[in-house]
């Protein structure tokens, strides 16, 4: 079959609406040119372009429809996805806030329980924060927060003077003396901390009560001085005792030579004084020399018997109780006995004719408590304050070494000793080992 050029109508356009056999025949006839005995080329080309247009149009319509469907699904899914992200972010922030709250509470607990005072002042010397210890040391209250140092100058003049002298650049250090803060010694240190206040300048102030530390230092220095004095005095006491021995020897020679009554009387007084002085020297040497405890298990009952034997003339005024009766503990028997006999002897010298001395051994937790109590004349506050000071005595013939020696012994045994007394009430000495 041959394709020929020519013109013809386009009844085939309606074919898509009625594809019957008749329509197909009409479509074939529309392509065929009888005059030229062949198919019309223009009609075929037109039909091809038209078909391509229809196919492309359908394709575009279908694609757009699909895009709208997909886009609709995405639009429906997008809010869920965003909400999930927001929910996750909020959960994370909630966890972070919770952790921050825990840390903040922990920091607050630590600050509130610190033994050191902590406070923050801004560059205008306004108190922004202070923990309980800082407020206690400087007599401040919650009302002083966000106040200038000028406003609480009356409550804490020493703090006012310290903060007032601080420079905006540099550190501040100082120590408040004992009379300034209710009898306490407070060490104060200030450091610039502008970053804590948004870069606006300020100070972190630390305050520490060092009263006990300073007291311990003073006691240590005193102890060292006393040890040096003790060593020197021990040497002198030995020489002094040698002289007393010589003096006593000559006095005994005079006594053996049958002197006159007057000389014999004077010689007897010399011997008596020599014995008294020798007793003082012996106590001093005992106090001055280093003690080396020999620890062993000691029965309280056997120690009681030894003490009673040391005071045969006091059966009616000396009472020694033990709780429990089989109480035993580790100590130096000789040193502890010497300490207790000194205490009992001291109590006896201050007793009235109807007085009593009560001694009690008892278990107190992990410790041993020994109490020596009398109802004698007692001591006033000033005497009690110096009771343990070496060579302090209110008696004419006293040495002032009895209680001091007891304190030294108890200290070497790893214990502590306290004395309580009141005039006309009596004295109680408690030893805790």
Tab-separated table of C-alpha atoms in Angstrom:
chain	number	residue	atom	x	y	z
A	1	UNK	CA	0.000	0.000	0.000
A	2	UNK	CA	1.313	3.495	-0.903
A	3	UNK	CA	1.102	6.717	1.120
A	4	UNK	CA	0.015	9.702	-0.931
A	5	UNK	CA	-0.208	13.433	-0.064
A	6	UNK	CA	-3.680	14.910	-0.015
A	7	UNK	CA	-6.407	16.468	2.130
A	8	UNK	CA	-9.262	14.870	3.995
A	9	UNK	CA	-11.528	15.515	6.955
A	10	UNK	CA	-10.814	14.111	10.438
A	11	UNK	CA	-13.745	11.956	11.414
A	12	UNK	CA	-11.268	9.763	13.338
A	13	UNK	CA	-11.349	12.315	16.202
A	14	UNK	CA	-14.656	10.823	17.232
A	15	UNK	CA	-13.274	7.321	17.240
A	16	UNK	CA	-12.244	7.585	20.844
A	17	UNK	CA	-15.856	8.179	21.758
A	18	UNK	CA	-17.440	5.334	19.625
A	19	UNK	CA	-14.904	2.668	18.610
A	20	UNK	CA	-17.480	0.573	16.650
A	21	UNK	CA	-16.685	-1.379	13.415
A	22	UNK	CA	-18.360	1.337	11.434
A	23	UNK	CA	-16.237	3.971	13.134
A	24	UNK	CA	-13.102	2.009	12.409
A	25	UNK	CA	-14.082	1.761	8.740
A	26	UNK	CA	-14.717	5.483	8.621
A	27	UNK	CA	-11.318	6.009	10.298
A	28	UNK	CA	-9.582	3.916	7.634
A	29	UNK	CA	-11.455	5.774	4.871
A	30	UNK	CA	-10.387	9.094	6.364
A	31	UNK	CA	-6.748	8.085	6.026
A	32	UNK	CA	-7.189	6.722	2.479
A	33	UNK	CA	-7.193	8.980	-0.545
A	34	UNK	CA	-9.075	7.289	-3.433
A	35	UNK	CA	-7.930	9.845	-5.964
A	36	UNK	CA	-4.309	9.115	-5.216
A	37	UNK	CA	-4.890	5.480	-4.370
A	38	UNK	CA	-3.024	5.682	-1.050
A	39	UNK	CA	-3.063	6.969	2.599
A	40	UNK	CA	-3.018	10.711	3.224
A	41	UNK	CA	0.373	11.642	4.832
A	42	UNK	CA	-0.888	14.887	6.393
A	43	UNK	CA	-3.645	13.084	8.182
A	44	UNK	CA	-1.263	10.519	9.589
A	45	UNK	CA	1.155	13.187	10.837
A	46	UNK	CA	-1.692	15.168	12.388
A	47	UNK	CA	-2.964	12.025	14.057
A	48	UNK	CA	0.518	11.280	15.442
A	49	UNK	CA	0.895	14.744	16.913
A	50	UNK	CA	-2.557	14.588	18.366
A	51	UNK	CA	-1.925	11.199	19.949
A	52	UNK	CA	1.353	12.421	21.448
A	53	UNK	CA	-0.424	15.473	22.842
A	54	UNK	CA	-3.116	13.333	24.406
A	55	UNK	CA	-0.577	10.943	25.952
A	56	UNK	CA	1.568	13.776	27.316
A	57	UNK	CA	-1.496	15.563	28.704
A	58	UNK	CA	-2.685	12.406	30.430
A	59	UNK	CA	0.820	11.833	31.809
A	60	UNK	CA	1.022	15.362	33.170
A	61	UNK	CA	-2.419	15.108	34.730
A	62	UNK	CA	-1.590	11.749	36.341
A	63	UNK	CA	1.811	12.950	37.637
A	64	UNK	CA	0.298	16.096	39.115
A	65	UNK	CA	-2.383	14.022	40.749
A	66	UNK	CA	0.196	11.676	42.220
A	67	UNK	CA	2.262	14.615	43.448
A	68	UNK	CA	-0.787	16.095	45.122
A	69	UNK	CA	-1.512	12.757	46.779
A	70	UNK	CA	2.073	12.343	47.964
A	71	UNK	CA	2.225	15.944	49.077
A	72	UNK	CA	-1.000	15.497	50.958
A	73	UNK	CA	0.387	12.457	52.778
A	74	UNK	CA	3.573	14.353	53.612
A	75	UNK	CA	1.514	17.262	54.829
A	76	UNK	CA	-0.472	14.877	56.966
A	77	UNK	CA	2.708	13.214	58.317
A	78	UNK	CA	4.726	16.430	58.835
A	79	UNK	CA	2.867	17.640	61.951
A	80	UNK	CA	3.354	14.283	63.685
A	81	UNK	CA	7.083	14.332	62.927
A	82	UNK	CA	7.500	17.899	64.157
A	83	UNK	CA	5.509	17.210	67.309
A	84	UNK	CA	7.644	14.174	68.021
A	85	UNK	CA	10.814	16.259	67.681
A	86	UNK	CA	9.391	18.965	69.925
A	87	UNK	CA	8.302	16.370	72.470
A	88	UNK	CA	11.774	14.791	72.462
A	89	UNK	CA	13.462	18.180	72.845
A	90	UNK	CA	11.172	19.107	75.729
A	91	UNK	CA	11.899	15.794	77.449
A	92	UNK	CA	15.630	16.413	77.114
A	93	UNK	CA	15.312	19.919	78.509
A	94	UNK	CA	13.168	18.593	81.342
A	95	UNK	CA	15.863	16.067	82.245
A	96	UNK	CA	18.526	18.790	82.112
A	97	UNK	CA	16.456	21.062	84.339
A	98	UNK	CA	15.951	18.178	86.772
A	99	UNK	CA	19.684	17.513	86.888
A	100	UNK	CA	20.341	21.214	87.431
A	101	UNK	CA	17.811	21.292	90.272
A	102	UNK	CA	19.494	18.301	91.926
A	103	UNK	CA	22.921	19.916	91.577
A	104	UNK	CA	21.600	23.203	92.892
A	105	UNK	CA	20.049	21.506	95.930
A	106	UNK	CA	23.256	19.545	96.524
A	107	UNK	CA	25.322	22.729	96.354
A	108	UNK	CA	22.897	24.405	98.729
A	109	UNK	CA	23.147	21.519	101.210
A	110	UNK	CA	26.947	21.614	101.029
A	111	UNK	CA	27.073	25.388	101.551
A	112	UNK	CA	24.593	25.254	104.424
A	113	UNK	CA	26.638	22.612	106.241
A	114	UNK	CA	30.121	23.971	105.613
A	115	UNK	CA	32.191	24.806	108.695
A	116	UNK	CA	33.514	27.769	106.697
A	117	UNK	CA	31.525	30.934	106.088
A	118	UNK	CA	30.912	31.766	102.402
A	119	UNK	CA	29.463	35.030	101.082
A	120	UNK	CA	29.287	36.968	97.806
A	121	UNK	CA	29.396	40.780	97.567
A	122	UNK	CA	28.948	42.771	94.372
A	123	UNK	CA	31.232	45.654	93.371
A	124	UNK	CA	29.004	48.077	95.308
A	125	UNK	CA	29.699	46.098	98.518
A	126	UNK	CA	26.128	44.737	98.611
A	127	UNK	CA	25.721	41.306	100.189
A	128	UNK	CA	24.186	39.020	97.544
A	129	UNK	CA	24.465	35.663	99.322
A	130	UNK	CA	25.728	34.218	102.621
A	131	UNK	CA	25.600	30.699	104.061
A	132	UNK	CA	24.498	30.043	107.690
A	133	UNK	CA	28.061	29.824	109.046
A	134	UNK	CA	28.965	33.228	107.592
A	135	UNK	CA	25.837	34.773	109.099
A	136	UNK	CA	26.623	33.175	112.454
A	137	UNK	CA	30.245	34.356	112.514
A	138	UNK	CA	29.315	37.961	111.780
A	139	UNK	CA	25.953	38.172	113.558
A	140	UNK	CA	23.950	38.599	110.340
A	141	UNK	CA	20.446	37.437	109.391
A	142	UNK	CA	18.448	36.762	106.226
A	143	UNK	CA	17.299	40.382	106.298
A	144	UNK	CA	20.856	41.528	105.580
A	145	UNK	CA	20.836	39.854	102.145
A	146	UNK	CA	20.792	42.467	99.352
A	147	UNK	CA	21.863	45.138	101.833
A	148	UNK	CA	24.937	47.320	101.612
A	149	UNK	CA	27.648	46.827	104.230
A	150	UNK	CA	26.767	50.295	105.509
A	151	UNK	CA	23.328	49.011	106.515
A	152	UNK	CA	24.682	46.233	108.743
A	153	UNK	CA	27.674	48.149	110.075
A	154	UNK	CA	26.149	48.046	113.552
A	155	UNK	CA	25.586	44.266	113.540
A	156	UNK	CA	29.075	43.484	112.235
A	157	UNK	CA	31.523	46.394	112.404
A	158	UNK	CA	34.569	44.177	111.807
A	159	UNK	CA	33.113	42.822	108.553
A	160	UNK	CA	32.229	46.358	107.511
A	161	UNK	CA	35.833	47.481	108.019
A	162	UNK	CA	37.208	44.507	106.084
A	163	UNK	CA	34.871	44.768	103.065
A	164	UNK	CA	35.185	48.559	102.939
A	165	UNK	CA	38.940	48.274	102.380
A	166	UNK	CA	38.672	45.862	99.460
A	167	UNK	CA	39.877	47.070	96.079
A	168	UNK	CA	37.995	46.334	92.873
A	169	UNK	CA	41.103	44.569	91.573
A	170	UNK	CA	43.160	42.295	93.779
A	171	UNK	CA	42.629	39.951	96.675
A	172	UNK	CA	41.940	40.731	100.283
A	173	UNK	CA	43.202	38.837	103.312
A	174	UNK	CA	42.847	39.495	107.004
A	175	UNK	CA	42.321	38.120	110.478
A	176	UNK	CA	39.736	39.484	112.866
A	177	UNK	CA	41.112	39.582	116.386
A	178	UNK	CA	39.575	37.829	119.361
A	179	UNK	CA	37.758	40.804	120.875
A	180	UNK	CA	35.985	41.727	117.650
A	181	UNK	CA	33.720	38.746	116.987
A	182	UNK	CA	32.254	37.692	120.317
A	183	UNK	CA	35.503	36.290	121.668
A	184	UNK	CA	36.355	34.355	118.506
A	185	UNK	CA	39.281	34.560	116.089
A	186	UNK	CA	38.103	34.609	112.464
A	187	UNK	CA	40.309	34.368	109.383
A	188	UNK	CA	38.862	36.184	106.359
A	189	UNK	CA	39.859	35.939	102.691
A	190	UNK	CA	38.333	37.718	99.687
A	191	UNK	CA	38.760	36.917	95.982
A	192	UNK	CA	37.410	38.840	92.941
A	193	UNK	CA	34.660	36.820	91.219
A	194	UNK	CA	33.141	39.097	88.591
A	195	UNK	CA	32.092	36.119	86.454
A	196	UNK	CA	29.628	35.015	89.144
A	197	UNK	CA	27.777	38.306	88.864
A	198	UNK	CA	27.544	38.603	85.102
A	199	UNK	CA	30.930	40.253	84.703
A	200	UNK	CA	29.877	43.214	86.850
A	201	UNK	CA	32.551	42.769	89.503
A	202	UNK	CA	32.312	41.406	93.014
A	203	UNK	CA	33.972	39.329	95.728
A	204	UNK	CA	33.792	35.835	97.119
A	205	UNK	CA	34.498	36.132	100.855
A	206	UNK	CA	35.532	33.116	102.943
A	207	UNK	CA	35.549	33.257	106.748
A	208	UNK	CA	36.924	30.519	109.013
A	209	UNK	CA	36.735	30.322	112.798
A	210	UNK	CA	40.301	29.460	113.848
A	211	UNK	CA	39.867	30.038	117.588
A	212	UNK	CA	40.440	26.383	118.470
A	213	UNK	CA	43.388	26.138	116.073
A	214	UNK	CA	45.047	29.185	117.611
A	215	UNK	CA	44.361	27.845	121.103
A	216	UNK	CA	45.925	24.506	120.150
A	217	UNK	CA	48.957	26.331	118.756
A	218	UNK	CA	49.298	28.303	121.977
A	219	UNK	CA	49.023	25.144	124.060
A	220	UNK	CA	51.607	23.411	121.897
A	221	UNK	CA	54.005	26.326	122.240
A	222	UNK	CA	53.410	26.404	125.994
A	223	UNK	CA	53.994	22.673	126.197
A	224	UNK	CA	57.277	22.990	124.330
A	225	UNK	CA	58.409	25.798	126.626
A	226	UNK	CA	57.411	23.804	129.689
A	227	UNK	CA	59.312	20.777	128.402
A	228	UNK	CA	62.430	22.889	128.003
A	229	UNK	CA	61.945	24.420	131.437
A	230	UNK	CA	61.263	20.968	132.854
A	231	UNK	CA	64.485	19.558	131.469
A	232	UNK	CA	66.482	22.459	132.875
A	233	UNK	CA	64.667	22.335	136.189
A	234	UNK	CA	65.174	18.589	136.507
A	235	UNK	CA	68.918	19.108	136.333
A	236	UNK	CA	68.746	21.837	138.951
A	237	UNK	CA	66.512	19.689	141.163
A	238	UNK	CA	69.035	16.860	141.101
A	239	UNK	CA	71.751	19.249	142.243
A	240	UNK	CA	69.427	20.683	144.868
A	241	UNK	CA	68.569	17.227	146.183
A	242	UNK	CA	72.262	16.407	146.455
A	243	UNK	CA	72.720	19.521	148.600
A	244	UNK	CA	69.754	18.500	150.752
A	245	UNK	CA	71.231	15.060	151.247
A	246	UNK	CA	74.468	16.653	152.450
A	247	UNK	CA	72.558	18.981	154.777
A	248	UNK	CA	70.542	16.074	156.143
A	249	UNK	CA	73.725	14.087	156.744
A	250	UNK	CA	75.277	16.859	158.813
A	251	UNK	CA	72.053	17.283	160.800
A	252	UNK	CA	71.998	13.565	161.605
A	253	UNK	CA	75.646	13.783	162.736
A	254	UNK	CA	74.714	16.612	165.097
A	255	UNK	CA	71.824	14.522	166.420
A	256	UNK	CA	74.147	11.574	167.087
A	257	UNK	CA	76.637	13.828	168.950
A	258	UNK	CA	74.287	14.324	171.953
A	259	UNK	CA	73.789	18.067	171.559
A	260	UNK	CA	72.232	20.373	174.112
A	261	UNK	CA	68.435	20.503	174.254
A	262	UNK	CA	68.342	23.811	172.379
A	263	UNK	CA	70.623	22.577	169.593
A	264	UNK	CA	68.679	19.315	169.420
A	265	UNK	CA	65.441	21.277	168.963
A	266	UNK	CA	66.885	23.402	166.173
A	267	UNK	CA	68.425	20.341	164.591
A	268	UNK	CA	65.041	18.604	164.588
A	269	UNK	CA	63.481	21.557	162.791
A	270	UNK	CA	66.265	21.433	160.221
A	271	UNK	CA	65.629	17.730	159.575
A	272	UNK	CA	61.862	18.351	159.250
A	273	UNK	CA	62.360	21.155	156.732
A	274	UNK	CA	64.827	19.057	154.779
A	275	UNK	CA	62.244	16.262	154.505
A	276	UNK	CA	59.566	18.687	153.298
A	277	UNK	CA	61.862	20.221	150.708
A	278	UNK	CA	63.011	16.788	149.596
A	279	UNK	CA	59.372	15.735	149.109
A	280	UNK	CA	58.751	18.783	146.919
A	281	UNK	CA	61.877	18.067	144.882
A	282	UNK	CA	60.838	14.442	144.375
A	283	UNK	CA	57.372	15.497	143.127
A	284	UNK	CA	58.931	18.048	140.828
A	285	UNK	CA	61.302	15.458	139.384
A	286	UNK	CA	58.371	13.111	138.875
A	287	UNK	CA	56.496	15.838	137.014
A	288	UNK	CA	59.499	16.950	134.967
A	289	UNK	CA	60.766	13.610	133.782
A	290	UNK	CA	59.233	11.973	130.660
A	291	UNK	CA	56.629	9.309	131.364
A	292	UNK	CA	56.745	6.007	129.490
A	293	UNK	CA	53.503	4.095	130.206
A	294	UNK	CA	53.689	0.316	130.509
A	295	UNK	CA	50.232	-0.721	129.326
A	296	UNK	CA	48.695	-3.959	130.555
A	297	UNK	CA	45.250	-5.294	131.432
A	298	UNK	CA	44.369	-4.169	134.967
A	299	UNK	CA	41.498	-5.356	137.137
A	300	UNK	CA	39.567	-2.467	138.673
A	301	UNK	CA	38.947	-4.567	141.805
A	302	UNK	CA	42.666	-5.170	142.407
A	303	UNK	CA	43.397	-1.480	141.784
A	304	UNK	CA	40.746	-0.616	144.374
A	305	UNK	CA	42.470	-2.810	146.949
A	306	UNK	CA	45.811	-1.111	146.290
A	307	UNK	CA	44.271	2.326	146.739
A	308	UNK	CA	42.504	1.360	149.973
A	309	UNK	CA	45.787	-0.030	151.333
A	310	UNK	CA	47.383	3.358	150.640
A	311	UNK	CA	44.860	5.047	152.986
A	312	UNK	CA	44.504	2.787	156.027
A	313	UNK	CA	43.214	5.702	158.142
A	314	UNK	CA	40.255	6.447	155.819
A	315	UNK	CA	38.004	3.367	155.916
A	316	UNK	CA	34.908	5.383	156.847
A	317	UNK	CA	35.254	8.301	154.444
A	318	UNK	CA	36.529	6.607	151.273
A	319	UNK	CA	34.066	4.703	149.081
A	320	UNK	CA	35.144	3.015	145.838
A	321	UNK	CA	32.487	1.534	143.539
A	322	UNK	CA	33.029	-0.516	140.371
A	323	UNK	CA	30.438	-1.038	137.606
A	324	UNK	CA	30.487	-3.844	136.595
A	325	UNK	CA	32.361	-5.542	139.393
A	326	UNK	CA	34.561	-7.550	137.007
A	327	UNK	CA	35.615	-4.435	135.074
A	328	UNK	CA	39.111	-4.667	133.561
A	329	UNK	CA	40.892	-2.356	131.130
A	330	UNK	CA	44.291	-1.674	129.619
A	331	UNK	CA	46.402	0.961	131.371
A	332	UNK	CA	49.614	1.568	133.334
A	333	UNK	CA	48.785	0.341	136.815
A	334	UNK	CA	51.519	2.288	138.619
A	335	UNK	CA	50.842	5.620	136.917
A	336	UNK	CA	47.045	5.393	137.284
A	337	UNK	CA	47.341	4.457	140.966
A	338	UNK	CA	49.647	7.411	141.556
A	339	UNK	CA	47.149	9.724	139.844
A	340	UNK	CA	44.191	8.452	141.884
A	341	UNK	CA	46.047	8.573	145.202
A	342	UNK	CA	46.999	12.195	144.464
A	343	UNK	CA	43.345	13.053	143.796
A	344	UNK	CA	42.100	11.270	146.926
A	345	UNK	CA	44.812	12.879	149.068
A	346	UNK	CA	43.912	16.293	147.682
A	347	UNK	CA	40.221	15.693	148.466
A	348	UNK	CA	41.015	14.589	152.023
A	349	UNK	CA	42.903	17.822	152.705
A	350	UNK	CA	39.772	19.835	151.856
A	351	UNK	CA	37.182	17.689	153.661
A	352	UNK	CA	35.148	18.646	156.678
A	353	UNK	CA	35.066	16.202	159.636
A	354	UNK	CA	31.850	14.683	158.223
A	355	UNK	CA	32.946	14.697	154.582
A	356	UNK	CA	33.029	11.754	152.177
A	357	UNK	CA	35.056	10.792	149.109
A	358	UNK	CA	33.289	8.761	146.439
A	359	UNK	CA	35.292	7.044	143.693
A	360	UNK	CA	33.568	5.213	140.857
A	361	UNK	CA	34.990	3.031	138.054
A	362	UNK	CA	32.513	2.427	135.210
A	363	UNK	CA	32.240	1.501	131.556
A	364	UNK	CA	31.214	4.390	129.299
A	365	UNK	CA	30.806	3.184	125.719
A	366	UNK	CA	34.282	2.349	124.454
A	367	UNK	CA	35.875	4.293	127.322
A	368	UNK	CA	36.514	3.886	131.037
A	369	UNK	CA	35.198	6.659	133.270
A	370	UNK	CA	36.764	7.183	136.703
A	371	UNK	CA	35.140	9.743	139.000
A	372	UNK	CA	36.589	11.104	142.246
A	373	UNK	CA	34.050	13.260	144.070
A	374	UNK	CA	34.100	14.942	147.475
A	375	UNK	CA	31.747	17.224	149.401
A	376	UNK	CA	34.509	19.401	150.809
A	377	UNK	CA	35.086	23.143	150.698
A	378	UNK	CA	35.317	23.323	146.904
A	379	UNK	CA	36.922	26.030	144.760
A	380	UNK	CA	35.767	29.365	143.409
A	381	UNK	CA	35.803	30.124	139.678
A	382	UNK	CA	39.225	31.814	139.683
A	383	UNK	CA	40.885	28.970	141.598
A	384	UNK	CA	39.215	26.370	139.370
A	385	UNK	CA	40.550	28.111	136.264
A	386	UNK	CA	44.140	27.599	137.489
A	387	UNK	CA	43.611	24.206	139.131
A	388	UNK	CA	45.704	22.312	136.545
A	389	UNK	CA	48.443	24.937	136.225
A	390	UNK	CA	51.803	23.685	137.582
A	391	UNK	CA	52.882	25.165	140.946
A	392	UNK	CA	49.536	26.882	141.515
A	393	UNK	CA	48.304	26.248	145.061
A	394	UNK	CA	46.136	27.906	147.710
A	395	UNK	CA	47.704	25.974	150.597
A	396	UNK	CA	50.670	27.244	152.581
A	397	UNK	CA	52.551	23.967	152.396
A	398	UNK	CA	51.230	22.897	149.002
A	399	UNK	CA	53.417	22.237	145.964
A	400	UNK	CA	50.853	22.922	143.248
A	401	UNK	CA	51.922	19.792	141.380
A	402	UNK	CA	49.273	17.271	142.455
A	403	UNK	CA	46.580	17.995	139.833
A	404	UNK	CA	49.187	18.973	137.229
A	405	UNK	CA	50.873	15.594	137.611
A	406	UNK	CA	47.473	13.865	137.319
A	407	UNK	CA	46.763	15.707	134.073
A	408	UNK	CA	50.151	14.705	132.687
A	409	UNK	CA	49.633	11.046	133.623
A	410	UNK	CA	46.127	10.900	132.144
A	411	UNK	CA	47.362	12.588	128.967
A	412	UNK	CA	50.156	10.027	128.590
A	413	UNK	CA	47.574	7.260	129.068
A	414	UNK	CA	45.603	8.657	126.132
A	415	UNK	CA	42.764	10.085	128.195
A	416	UNK	CA	41.311	13.375	129.372
A	417	UNK	CA	40.632	14.943	132.766
A	418	UNK	CA	38.044	17.555	133.748
A	419	UNK	CA	37.526	19.326	137.069
A	420	UNK	CA	34.251	20.781	138.353
A	421	UNK	CA	33.943	22.566	141.672
A	422	UNK	CA	31.844	25.035	143.626
A	423	UNK	CA	32.462	26.659	147.028
A	424	UNK	CA	30.924	24.748	149.972
A	425	UNK	CA	29.623	22.110	147.540
A	426	UNK	CA	32.698	20.074	146.698
A	427	UNK	CA	34.889	19.036	143.792
A	428	UNK	CA	34.403	16.390	141.109
A	429	UNK	CA	37.264	15.128	138.946
A	430	UNK	CA	36.360	12.966	135.931
A	431	UNK	CA	38.990	10.885	134.116
A	432	UNK	CA	38.062	9.417	130.742
A	433	UNK	CA	40.385	6.707	129.389
